[in-house]
Structures are given as C-alpha cells and as structure tokens.
Short mmCIF file of C-alpha atoms in Angstrom, two decimals:
data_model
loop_
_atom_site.label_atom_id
_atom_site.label_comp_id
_atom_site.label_asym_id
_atom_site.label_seq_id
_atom_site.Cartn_x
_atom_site.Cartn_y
_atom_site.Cartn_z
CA UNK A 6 -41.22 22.98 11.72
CA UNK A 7 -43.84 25.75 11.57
CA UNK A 8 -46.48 25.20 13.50
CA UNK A 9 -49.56 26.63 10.59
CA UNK A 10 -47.37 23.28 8.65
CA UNK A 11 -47.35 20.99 10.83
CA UNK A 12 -51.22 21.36 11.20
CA UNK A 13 -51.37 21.00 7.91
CA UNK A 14 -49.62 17.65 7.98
CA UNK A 15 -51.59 16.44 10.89
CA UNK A 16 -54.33 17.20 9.46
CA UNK A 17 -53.61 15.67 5.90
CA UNK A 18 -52.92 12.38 8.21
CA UNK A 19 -55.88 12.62 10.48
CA UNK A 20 -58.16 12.82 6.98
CA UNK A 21 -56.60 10.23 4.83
CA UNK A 22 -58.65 6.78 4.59
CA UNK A 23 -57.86 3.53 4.76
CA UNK A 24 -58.44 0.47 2.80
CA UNK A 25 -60.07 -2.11 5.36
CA UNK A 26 -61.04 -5.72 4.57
CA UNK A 27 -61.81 -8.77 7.29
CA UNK A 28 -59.11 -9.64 9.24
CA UNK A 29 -56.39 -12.38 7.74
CA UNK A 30 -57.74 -10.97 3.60
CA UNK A 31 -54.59 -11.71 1.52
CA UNK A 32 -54.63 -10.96 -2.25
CA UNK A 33 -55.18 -14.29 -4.68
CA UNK A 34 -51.71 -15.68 -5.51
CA UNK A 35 -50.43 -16.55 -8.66
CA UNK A 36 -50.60 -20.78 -9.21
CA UNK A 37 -47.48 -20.63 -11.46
CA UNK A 38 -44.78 -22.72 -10.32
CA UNK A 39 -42.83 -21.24 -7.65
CA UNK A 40 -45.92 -18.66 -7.40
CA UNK A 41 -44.10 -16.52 -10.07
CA UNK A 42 -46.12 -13.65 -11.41
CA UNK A 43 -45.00 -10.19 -12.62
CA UNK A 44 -43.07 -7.76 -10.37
CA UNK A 45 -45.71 -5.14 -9.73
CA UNK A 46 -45.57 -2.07 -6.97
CA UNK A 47 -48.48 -1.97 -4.77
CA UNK A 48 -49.95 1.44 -4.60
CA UNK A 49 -50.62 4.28 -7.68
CA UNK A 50 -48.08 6.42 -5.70
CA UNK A 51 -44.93 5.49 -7.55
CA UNK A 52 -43.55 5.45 -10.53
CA UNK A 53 -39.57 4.26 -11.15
CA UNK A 54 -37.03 4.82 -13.76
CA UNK A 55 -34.09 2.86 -13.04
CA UNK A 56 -31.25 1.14 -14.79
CA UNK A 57 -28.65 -1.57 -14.17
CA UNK A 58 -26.12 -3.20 -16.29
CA UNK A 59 -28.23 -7.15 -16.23
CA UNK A 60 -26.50 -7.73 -19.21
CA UNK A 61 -22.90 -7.39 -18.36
CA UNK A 62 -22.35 -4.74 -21.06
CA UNK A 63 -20.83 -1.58 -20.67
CA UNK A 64 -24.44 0.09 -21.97
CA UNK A 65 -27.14 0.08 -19.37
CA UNK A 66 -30.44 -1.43 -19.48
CA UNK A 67 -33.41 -0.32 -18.53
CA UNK A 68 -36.53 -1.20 -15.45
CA UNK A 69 -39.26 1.03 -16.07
CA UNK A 70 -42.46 0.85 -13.84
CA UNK A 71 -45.13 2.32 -15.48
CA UNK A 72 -45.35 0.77 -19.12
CA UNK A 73 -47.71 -2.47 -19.51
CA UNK A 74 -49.52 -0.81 -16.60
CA UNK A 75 -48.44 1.82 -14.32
CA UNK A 76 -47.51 -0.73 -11.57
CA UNK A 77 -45.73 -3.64 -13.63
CA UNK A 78 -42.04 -2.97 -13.65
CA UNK A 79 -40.81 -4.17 -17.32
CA UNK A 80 -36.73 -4.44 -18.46
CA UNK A 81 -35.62 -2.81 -21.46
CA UNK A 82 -32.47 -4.27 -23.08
CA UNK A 83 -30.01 -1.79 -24.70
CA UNK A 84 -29.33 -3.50 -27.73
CA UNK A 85 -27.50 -1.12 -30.21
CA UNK A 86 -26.97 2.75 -30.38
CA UNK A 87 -27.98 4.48 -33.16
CA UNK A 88 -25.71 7.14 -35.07
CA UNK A 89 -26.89 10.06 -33.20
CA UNK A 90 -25.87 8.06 -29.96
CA UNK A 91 -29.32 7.36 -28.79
CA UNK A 92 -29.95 4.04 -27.26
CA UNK A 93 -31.69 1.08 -29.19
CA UNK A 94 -33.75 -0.92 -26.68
CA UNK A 95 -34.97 -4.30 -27.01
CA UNK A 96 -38.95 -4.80 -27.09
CA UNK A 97 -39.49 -4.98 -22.99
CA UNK A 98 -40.24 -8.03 -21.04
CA UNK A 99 -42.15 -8.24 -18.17
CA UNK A 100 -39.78 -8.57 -14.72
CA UNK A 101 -40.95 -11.99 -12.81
CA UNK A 102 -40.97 -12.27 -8.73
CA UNK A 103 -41.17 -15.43 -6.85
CA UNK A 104 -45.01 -16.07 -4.47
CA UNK A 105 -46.58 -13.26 -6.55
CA UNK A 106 -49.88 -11.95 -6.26
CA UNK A 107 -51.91 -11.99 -9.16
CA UNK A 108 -51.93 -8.84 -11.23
CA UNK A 109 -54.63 -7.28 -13.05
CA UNK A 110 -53.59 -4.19 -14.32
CA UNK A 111 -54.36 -0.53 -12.76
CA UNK A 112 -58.47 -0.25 -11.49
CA UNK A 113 -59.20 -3.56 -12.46
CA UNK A 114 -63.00 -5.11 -12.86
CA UNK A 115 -63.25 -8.58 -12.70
CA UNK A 116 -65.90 -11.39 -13.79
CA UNK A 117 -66.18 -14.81 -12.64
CA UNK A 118 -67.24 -17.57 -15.62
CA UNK A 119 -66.55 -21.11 -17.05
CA UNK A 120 -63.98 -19.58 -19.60
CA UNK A 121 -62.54 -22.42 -21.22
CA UNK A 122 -65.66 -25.56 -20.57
CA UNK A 123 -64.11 -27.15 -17.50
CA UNK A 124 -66.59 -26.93 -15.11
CA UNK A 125 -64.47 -24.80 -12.92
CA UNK A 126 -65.02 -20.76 -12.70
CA UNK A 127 -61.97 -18.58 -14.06
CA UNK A 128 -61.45 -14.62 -14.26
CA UNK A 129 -62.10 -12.41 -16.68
CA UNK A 130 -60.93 -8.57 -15.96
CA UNK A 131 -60.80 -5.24 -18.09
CA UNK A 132 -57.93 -2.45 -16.78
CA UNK A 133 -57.43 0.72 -17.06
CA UNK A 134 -55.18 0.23 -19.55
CA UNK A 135 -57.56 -1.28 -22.14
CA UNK A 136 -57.25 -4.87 -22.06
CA UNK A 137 -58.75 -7.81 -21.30
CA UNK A 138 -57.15 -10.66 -19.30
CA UNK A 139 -58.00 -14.27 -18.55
CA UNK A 140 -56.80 -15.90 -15.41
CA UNK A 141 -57.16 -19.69 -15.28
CA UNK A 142 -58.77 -21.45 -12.38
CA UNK A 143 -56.38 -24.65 -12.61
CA UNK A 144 -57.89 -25.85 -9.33
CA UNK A 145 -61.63 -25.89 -8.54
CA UNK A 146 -64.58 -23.72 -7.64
CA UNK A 147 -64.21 -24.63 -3.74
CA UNK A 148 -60.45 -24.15 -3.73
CA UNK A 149 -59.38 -22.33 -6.85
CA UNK A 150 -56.32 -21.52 -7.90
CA UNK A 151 -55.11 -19.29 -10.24
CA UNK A 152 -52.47 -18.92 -13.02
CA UNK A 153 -50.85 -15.19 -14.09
CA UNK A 154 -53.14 -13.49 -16.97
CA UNK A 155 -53.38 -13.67 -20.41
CA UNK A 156 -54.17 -11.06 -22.88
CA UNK A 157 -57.50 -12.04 -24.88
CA UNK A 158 -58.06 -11.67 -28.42
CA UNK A 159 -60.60 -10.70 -30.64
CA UNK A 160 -60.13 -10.49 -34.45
CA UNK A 161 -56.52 -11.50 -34.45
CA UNK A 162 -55.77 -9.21 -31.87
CA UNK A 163 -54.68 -8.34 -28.34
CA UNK A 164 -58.60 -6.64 -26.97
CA UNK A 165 -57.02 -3.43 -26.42
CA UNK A 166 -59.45 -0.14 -25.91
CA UNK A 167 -57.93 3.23 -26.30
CA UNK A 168 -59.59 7.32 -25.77
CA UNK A 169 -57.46 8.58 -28.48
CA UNK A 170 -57.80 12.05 -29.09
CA UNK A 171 -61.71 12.47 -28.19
CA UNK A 172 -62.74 9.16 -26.26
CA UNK A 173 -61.89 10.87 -22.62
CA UNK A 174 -63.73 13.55 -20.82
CA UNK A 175 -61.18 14.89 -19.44
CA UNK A 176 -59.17 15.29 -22.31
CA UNK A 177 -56.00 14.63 -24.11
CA UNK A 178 -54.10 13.24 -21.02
CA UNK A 179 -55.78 10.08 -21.38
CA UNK A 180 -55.58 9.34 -24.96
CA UNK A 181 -53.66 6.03 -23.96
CA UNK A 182 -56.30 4.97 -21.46
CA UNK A 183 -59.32 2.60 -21.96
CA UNK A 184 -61.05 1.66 -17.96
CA UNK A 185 -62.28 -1.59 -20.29
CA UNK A 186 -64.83 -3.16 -17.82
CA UNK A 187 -66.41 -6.81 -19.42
CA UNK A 188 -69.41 -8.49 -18.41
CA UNK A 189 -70.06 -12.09 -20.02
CA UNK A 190 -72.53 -13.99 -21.07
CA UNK A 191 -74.34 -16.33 -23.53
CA UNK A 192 -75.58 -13.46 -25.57
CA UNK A 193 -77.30 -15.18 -28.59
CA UNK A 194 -78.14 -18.81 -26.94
CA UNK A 195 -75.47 -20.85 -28.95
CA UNK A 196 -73.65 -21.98 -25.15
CA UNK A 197 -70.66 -19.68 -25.64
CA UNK A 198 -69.61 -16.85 -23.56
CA UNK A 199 -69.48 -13.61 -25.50
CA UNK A 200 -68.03 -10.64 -23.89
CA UNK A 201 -69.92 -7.22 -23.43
CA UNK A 202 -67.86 -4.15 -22.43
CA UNK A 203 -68.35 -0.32 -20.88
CA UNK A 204 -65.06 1.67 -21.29
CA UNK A 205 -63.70 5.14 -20.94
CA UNK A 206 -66.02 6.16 -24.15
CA UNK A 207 -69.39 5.69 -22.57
CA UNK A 208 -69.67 2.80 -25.52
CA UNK A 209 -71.01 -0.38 -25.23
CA UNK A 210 -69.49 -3.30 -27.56
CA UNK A 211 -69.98 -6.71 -27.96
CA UNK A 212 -67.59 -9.24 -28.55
CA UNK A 213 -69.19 -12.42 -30.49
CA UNK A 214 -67.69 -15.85 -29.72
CA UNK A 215 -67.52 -18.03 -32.85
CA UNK A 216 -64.82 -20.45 -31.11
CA UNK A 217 -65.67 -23.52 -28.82
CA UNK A 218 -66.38 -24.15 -25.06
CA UNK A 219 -62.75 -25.31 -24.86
CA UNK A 220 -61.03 -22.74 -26.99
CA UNK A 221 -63.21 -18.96 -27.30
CA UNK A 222 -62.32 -17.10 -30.40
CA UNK A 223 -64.04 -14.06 -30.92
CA UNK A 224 -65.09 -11.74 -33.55
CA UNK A 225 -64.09 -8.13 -33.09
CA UNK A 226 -65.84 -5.64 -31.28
CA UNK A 227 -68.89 -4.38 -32.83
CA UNK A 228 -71.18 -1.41 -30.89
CA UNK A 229 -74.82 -2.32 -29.59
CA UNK A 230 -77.23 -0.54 -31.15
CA UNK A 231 -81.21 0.78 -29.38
CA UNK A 232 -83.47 2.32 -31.92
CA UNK A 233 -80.94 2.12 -34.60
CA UNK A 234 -78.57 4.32 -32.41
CA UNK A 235 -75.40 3.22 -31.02
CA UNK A 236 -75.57 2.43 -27.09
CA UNK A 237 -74.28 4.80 -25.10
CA UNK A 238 -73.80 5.80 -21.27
CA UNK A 239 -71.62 7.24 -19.11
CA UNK A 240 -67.63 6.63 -19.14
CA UNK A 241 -65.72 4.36 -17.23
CA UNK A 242 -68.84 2.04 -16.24
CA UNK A 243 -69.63 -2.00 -16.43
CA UNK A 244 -72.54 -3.30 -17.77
CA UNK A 245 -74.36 -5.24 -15.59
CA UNK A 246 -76.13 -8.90 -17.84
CA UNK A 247 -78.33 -11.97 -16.94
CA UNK A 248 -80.94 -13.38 -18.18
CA UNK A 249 -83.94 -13.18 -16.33
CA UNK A 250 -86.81 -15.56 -17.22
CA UNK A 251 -86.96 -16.26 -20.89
CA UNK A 252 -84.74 -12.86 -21.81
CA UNK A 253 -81.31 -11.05 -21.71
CA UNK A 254 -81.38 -7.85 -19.89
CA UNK A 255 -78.55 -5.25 -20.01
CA UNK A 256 -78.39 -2.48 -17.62
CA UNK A 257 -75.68 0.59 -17.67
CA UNK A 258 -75.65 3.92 -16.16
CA UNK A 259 -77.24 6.01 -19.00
CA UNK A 260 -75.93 9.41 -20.69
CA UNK A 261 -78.56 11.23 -17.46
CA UNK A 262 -76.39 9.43 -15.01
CA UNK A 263 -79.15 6.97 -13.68
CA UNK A 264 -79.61 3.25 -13.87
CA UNK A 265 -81.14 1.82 -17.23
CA UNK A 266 -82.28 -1.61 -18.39
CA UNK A 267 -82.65 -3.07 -21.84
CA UNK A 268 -83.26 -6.37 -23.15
CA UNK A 269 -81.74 -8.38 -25.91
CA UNK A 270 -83.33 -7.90 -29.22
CA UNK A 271 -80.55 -9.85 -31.57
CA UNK A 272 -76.85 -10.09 -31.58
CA UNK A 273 -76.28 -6.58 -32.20
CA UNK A 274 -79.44 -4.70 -30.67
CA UNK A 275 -81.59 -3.65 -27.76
CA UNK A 276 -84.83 -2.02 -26.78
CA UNK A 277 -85.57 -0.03 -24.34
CA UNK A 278 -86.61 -1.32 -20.54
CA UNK A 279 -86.79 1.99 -19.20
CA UNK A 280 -85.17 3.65 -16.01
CA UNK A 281 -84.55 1.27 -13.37
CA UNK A 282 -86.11 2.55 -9.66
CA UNK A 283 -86.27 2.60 -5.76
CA UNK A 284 -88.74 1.17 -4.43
CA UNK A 285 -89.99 4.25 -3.51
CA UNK A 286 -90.17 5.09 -6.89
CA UNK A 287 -87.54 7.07 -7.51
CA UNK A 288 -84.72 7.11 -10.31
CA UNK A 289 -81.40 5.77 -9.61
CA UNK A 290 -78.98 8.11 -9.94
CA UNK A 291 -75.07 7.27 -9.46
CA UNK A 292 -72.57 10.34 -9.86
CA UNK A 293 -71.41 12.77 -6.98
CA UNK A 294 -70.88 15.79 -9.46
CA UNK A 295 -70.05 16.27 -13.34
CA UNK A 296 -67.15 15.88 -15.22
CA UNK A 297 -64.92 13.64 -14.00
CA UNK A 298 -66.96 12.87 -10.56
CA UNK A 299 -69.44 11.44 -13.56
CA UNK A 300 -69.84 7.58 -13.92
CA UNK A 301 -66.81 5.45 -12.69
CA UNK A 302 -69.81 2.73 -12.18
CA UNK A 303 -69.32 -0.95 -12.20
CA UNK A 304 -72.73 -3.22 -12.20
CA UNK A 305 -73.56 -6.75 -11.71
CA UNK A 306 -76.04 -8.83 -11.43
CA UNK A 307 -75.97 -11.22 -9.33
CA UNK A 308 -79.06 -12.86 -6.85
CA UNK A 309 -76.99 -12.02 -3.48
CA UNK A 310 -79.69 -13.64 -1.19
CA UNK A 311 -80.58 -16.75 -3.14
CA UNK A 312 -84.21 -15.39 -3.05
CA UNK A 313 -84.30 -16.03 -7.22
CA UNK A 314 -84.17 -11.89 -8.24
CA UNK A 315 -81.01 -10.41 -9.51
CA UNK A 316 -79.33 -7.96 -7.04
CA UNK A 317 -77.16 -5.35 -8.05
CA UNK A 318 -73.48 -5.79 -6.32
CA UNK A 319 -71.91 -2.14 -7.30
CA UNK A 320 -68.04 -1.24 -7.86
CA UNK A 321 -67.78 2.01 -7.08
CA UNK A 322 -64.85 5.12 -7.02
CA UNK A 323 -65.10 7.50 -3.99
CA UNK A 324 -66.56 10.20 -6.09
CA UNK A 325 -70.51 8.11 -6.64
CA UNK A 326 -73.38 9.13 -4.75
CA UNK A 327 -75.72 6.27 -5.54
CA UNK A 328 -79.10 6.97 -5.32
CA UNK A 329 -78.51 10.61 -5.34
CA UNK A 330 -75.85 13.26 -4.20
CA UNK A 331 -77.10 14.06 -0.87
CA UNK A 332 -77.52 11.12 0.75
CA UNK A 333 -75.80 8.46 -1.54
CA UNK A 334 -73.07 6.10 -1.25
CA UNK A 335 -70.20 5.57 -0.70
CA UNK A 336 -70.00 9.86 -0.66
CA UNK A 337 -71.16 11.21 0.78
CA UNK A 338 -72.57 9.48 3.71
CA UNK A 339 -69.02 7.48 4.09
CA UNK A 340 -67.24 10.77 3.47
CA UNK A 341 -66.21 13.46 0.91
CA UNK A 342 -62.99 11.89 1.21
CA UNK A 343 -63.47 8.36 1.70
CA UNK A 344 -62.85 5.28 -0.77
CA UNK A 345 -63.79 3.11 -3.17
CA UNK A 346 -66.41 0.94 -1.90
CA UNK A 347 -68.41 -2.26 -3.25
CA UNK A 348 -72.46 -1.86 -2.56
CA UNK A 349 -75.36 -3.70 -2.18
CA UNK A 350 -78.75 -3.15 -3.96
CA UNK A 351 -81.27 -6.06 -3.35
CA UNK A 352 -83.88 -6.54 -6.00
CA UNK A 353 -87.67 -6.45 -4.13
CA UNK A 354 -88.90 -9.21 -6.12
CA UNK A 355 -90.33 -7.01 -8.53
CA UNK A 356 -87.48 -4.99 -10.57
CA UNK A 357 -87.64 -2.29 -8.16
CA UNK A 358 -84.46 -1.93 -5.64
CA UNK A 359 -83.45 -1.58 -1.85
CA UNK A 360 -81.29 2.27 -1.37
CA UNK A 361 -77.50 0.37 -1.78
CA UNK A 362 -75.81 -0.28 1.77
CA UNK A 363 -71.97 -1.25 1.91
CA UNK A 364 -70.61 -4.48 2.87
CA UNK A 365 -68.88 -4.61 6.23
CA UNK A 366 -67.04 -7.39 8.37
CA UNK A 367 -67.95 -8.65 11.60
CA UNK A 368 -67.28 -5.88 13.44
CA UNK A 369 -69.23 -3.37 11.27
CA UNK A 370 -66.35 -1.94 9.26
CA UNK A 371 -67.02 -0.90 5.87
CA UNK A 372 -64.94 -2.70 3.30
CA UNK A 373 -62.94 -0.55 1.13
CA UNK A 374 -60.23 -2.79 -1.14
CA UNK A 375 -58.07 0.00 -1.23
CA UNK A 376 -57.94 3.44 -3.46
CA UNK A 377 -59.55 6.05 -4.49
CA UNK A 378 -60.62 5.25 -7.99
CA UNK A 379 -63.22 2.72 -9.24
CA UNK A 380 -62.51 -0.58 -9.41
CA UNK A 381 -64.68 -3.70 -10.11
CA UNK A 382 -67.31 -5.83 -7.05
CA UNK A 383 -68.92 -8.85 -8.68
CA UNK A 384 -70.84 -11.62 -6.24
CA UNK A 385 -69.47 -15.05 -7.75
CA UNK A 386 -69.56 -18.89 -6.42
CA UNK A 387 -66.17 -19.13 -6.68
CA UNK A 388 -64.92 -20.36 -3.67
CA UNK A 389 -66.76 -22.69 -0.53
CA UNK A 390 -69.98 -21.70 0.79
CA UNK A 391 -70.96 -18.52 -2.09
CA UNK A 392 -72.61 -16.15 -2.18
CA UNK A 393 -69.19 -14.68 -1.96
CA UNK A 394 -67.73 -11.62 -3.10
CA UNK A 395 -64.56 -10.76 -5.59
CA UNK A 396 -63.10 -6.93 -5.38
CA UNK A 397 -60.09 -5.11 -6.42
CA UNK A 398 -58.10 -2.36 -5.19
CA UNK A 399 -56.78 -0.07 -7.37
CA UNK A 400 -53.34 -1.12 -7.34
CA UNK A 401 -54.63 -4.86 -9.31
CA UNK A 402 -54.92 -7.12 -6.49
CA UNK A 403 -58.00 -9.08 -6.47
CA UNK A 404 -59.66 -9.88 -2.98
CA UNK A 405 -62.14 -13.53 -2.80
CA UNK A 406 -64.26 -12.45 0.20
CA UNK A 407 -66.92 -15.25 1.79
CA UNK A 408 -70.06 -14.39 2.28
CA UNK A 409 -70.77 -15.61 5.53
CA UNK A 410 -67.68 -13.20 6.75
CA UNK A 411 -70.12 -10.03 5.44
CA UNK A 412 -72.94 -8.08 7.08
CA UNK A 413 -75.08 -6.05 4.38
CA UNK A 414 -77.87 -4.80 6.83
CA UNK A 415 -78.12 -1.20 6.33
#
C-alpha cells in the first residue's frame, strides 16, 4: 500500500466518531410475541438488492432494503410477467425477525404521551420518511413495554409528509422525503391529544383530534397561521409545546435560525412571543452554516430539574451550533466532525435560558446515540425514577436513558 494512502486511511480512522451511551444501553425491544419486529439493518451505510426463489417458483422474488425506510428490508413476490417480459411483483411485505428491536424509521423523533387513555405512556415518532408511528406501551410507565409501530391516520389516511418538487432545500433528490417531527398536546382544552408537526418544509401543521381518549381520530393536517400568515421556520425541526400557566406556548427555530415562542390563540392560530434568549441576553441561534447545515433542530419542553420551568431538552444533527457558530454545541466545541448529540438548556425561572451543555454518563462521556444526522431527545417519565431521557440514533433504534445515570453540569 502507498504510504501518502495509507495515511489517508489512518487518518480517516483516527477522525471518525463514535456513538457512546452508558455502559449495558440496549435498544427498546419489540413486546410482540416471540419479540418479532421488522428485519431492519443497523447503520445508513447499506443498502441491498437481493433475490431468492421463497416461493418455490422458477421466477425469483425479490428483498429490497431501502423501500418503507432505507433500513427495513421488504419481499417482493414475482407474481406474473408481463408481455414485454418484465416482472409483475406483488405489493411488498415487510420481512419479520425474531427478539427485534423496535424500529422507527430512518432519523427518527420520538414523543412520550397517554395515546390511547390507559394511564400508561406510549410513543409517538415522525421519520424521515414522512410518517407518523404509534408504539403501544402494553406494560406500564415503570416497566414499559412496547409493541412494533403503527402507521397513524389523519383524514382517512396513512400521515404521510412529502418535499415534492419544491418542499426540500436541497433540491429534487429529496422529493420523497418528509423528516416529519410531532409534538403532542391538548391543543384546544377538549382532553385529547392533537398532534403538531415541523417537517422538511419549514411548515408547521396541526392535526385536530375529533376521536376519543381510547380511540384518536384526527382531522387532516391544516397549517398554523401568526398574523394571518402561515407558520413557518426552518426545515427539518420539532416544535417544542406545553402549557405554561394558564396558556399554550409553541416554540420552533424561526426562518432567522434562532429560537421563537408563540402562544395559542385558537385551534388554528398564534401570536407572537418574541425571540427566546440567554440569560445574558442574547438570541438563540441554532445552525452551524446555511443551506443544508441550516435547522435539523428538534425541541422539547420538558421541566428537567423538577424546579416547575420548562427546560429545553434539544435533538440535534452534528452540523448545529446552538447558541451561535463559534462556540455552540454539539459543533463546534465537540468537533467539526463529531455527532449527533441531545442538549440541555435549563429555563432560569424566568423564560430566559442556561448556554445548552450535553448529557454525559458517569464517567463524563458525551452521549451521542449514534449518526451523523438529527434525530429526536425528548425528557419523558417513562420508565422508574424520571426525569429520564428517550433518544434515537439515526439508524431507528430508540434508547430509554435514566436520569440518575446522566451528568448535565457544564
């Protein structure tokens, strides 16, 4: 091997990061019986065409990974051959494995909430792919356990968001792609959860429930509106909601990059809060460049000390710089080339907020759930002892971390 090459390699390997969570961190597995969940790769790195004759016909069917999600490895049966000799395939089915992990699609972003009246916390999460799935909690809040997703509905139909030809930044490429990331809440005080979503459009939709605690049914998306105007932020970013005192606030990362609240007007508007601040007084801003380094943003609120003020626990791609680009988080004070990392920003009792830090184990190591893109970071009670925290790696994989195994002192 050349020698200017194999520098290059060792260098490539010296430089790479590492996804690091506390010790003895295994993914949430799938409740089903016999732990069966789909067959899904575990890294953005691969992508398989292969075929095998399942069937035993003489034609041969189809595994594709890549379709229903880039990582979810679906069968295609050949069915019939047309005239011109191409193959007729079968609509695909997804390809079950035995003690699966549960899968949430590509750069998931998760919520925890009561989803069907039960008392018990369940999952919502948005994918890159555009939909929204619902993972039952068939156990309880101490000791939950899960069941594989389903796709939610709204108006008859699969909650699926798409960029089509002008919805992505960067362009035509990702005209299938939606980063949905839901938030839910109460919206309009009638003890439902409706569902409010960022996406790769910048827009922010709500989702009205008209169903019942046991059984949501929603309405279809329709846009939030401030000053008659639709809503609108940067792409690929979660709305952060709670109410706070007698109100509904909203925040998002607005169209200047920086954090913004509202509050709830009615079902289908907002007013202006203003720019939410340090509390040195300055503006919050989250991207580490333009373009495509722009948003990738997920918010929550959620009151991480127990001190009665809503924090903000962050999601986060390797490319944000929250509170600004030279000395932000996770880049590039983690690194240029560092990962995805879930933040910290605690709320000084008076709307103003702590510079983020990152979560880290016992021994001071930064989590990272793994990858380089943004995925989701909410703080939840699921689980004994909360505050705890639920992340995602990019791959779909969803992480319940305790609280009391996390150090957030900066």
């Amino acid at each position: 091997m050349k020698p200017l090459l194999l520098l290059l390699l060792l260098l490539i390997t010296a430089c790479r990061a590492e996804p690091h969570l506390p010790p003895g961190t295994k993914a949430l597995p799938s409740a089903a019986p016999k732990g069966r969940g789909p067959l899904a790769l575990v890294n953005l790195n691969h992508h398989v065409l292969g075929h095998a004759r399942v069937f035993g016909r003489k034609e041969p069917d189809l595994f594709v990974a890549g379709y229903g999600g880039p990582q979810a490895v679906h069968l295609f049966r050949w069915v019939d051959t047309a005239e011109n000799g191409a193959p007729v395939f079968a609509e695909p089915v997804s390809v079950l494995q035995e003690n699966a992990d549960l899968y949430a699609g590509t750069l998931p972003s998760p919520t925890t909430v009561d989803w069907n009246g039960d008392g018990v916390l369940d999952i919502l999460a948005g994918n890159s792919e555009g939909f929204a799935l619902f993972f039952e909690n068939i156990g309880s809040n101490d000791e939950p356990k899960f069941l594989p997703a389903k796709r939610v509905k709204a108006g008859g139909r699969e909650i699926q968001v798409q960029a089509g030809y002008s919805g992505s930044l960067q362009g035509l490429q990702e005209a299938r792609w939606g980063y949905l990331s839901p938030n839910v809440i109460d919206w309009n005080g009638d003890s439902l959860p409706d569902i409010i979503t960022g996406d790769i459009t910048g827009n922010y939709m709500i989702y009205l429930n008209r169903g019942t605690k046991t059984e949501p049914k929603f309405y279809a998306a329709h846009p939030l509106y401030c000053d008659g105007i639709d809503l609108h932020g940067m792409w690929r970013c979660r709305p952060a909601v709670a109410k706070i005192g007698e109100r509904i606030a909203l925040a998002i990362v607005d169209g200047d990059d920086q954090f913004h609240l509202y509050w709830r007007i009615d079902d289908y508007n907002v007013e202006d809060g203003g720019k939410l601040k340090l509390d040195d007084g300055k503006l919050i801003g989250t991207s580490g460049g333009i373009g495509g380094q722009s948003g990738r943003c997920k918010l929550d609120f959620f009151d991480w000390n127990q001190d009665g003020h809503m924090d903000f626990v962050i999601g986060t791609g390797r490319v944000v710089s929250i509170p600004d680009r030279e000395t932000g988080l996770p880049m590039p004070t983690i690194g240029k080339k560092t990962l995805g990392t879930p933040l910290l920003m605690l709320n000084q009792g008076d709307n103003t907020f702590a510079r983020p830090v990152a979560f880290r184990d016992g021994e001071g190591k930064v989590i990272q759930p793994g990858g380089a893109h943004e995925t989701g970071a909410v703080g939840t009670m699921l689980g004994e002892d909360g505050p705890n925290l639920l992340i995602c790696n990019e791959a779909g994989r969803m992480f319940l971390i305790p609280g009391k195994e996390l150090k957030t002192t900066p």
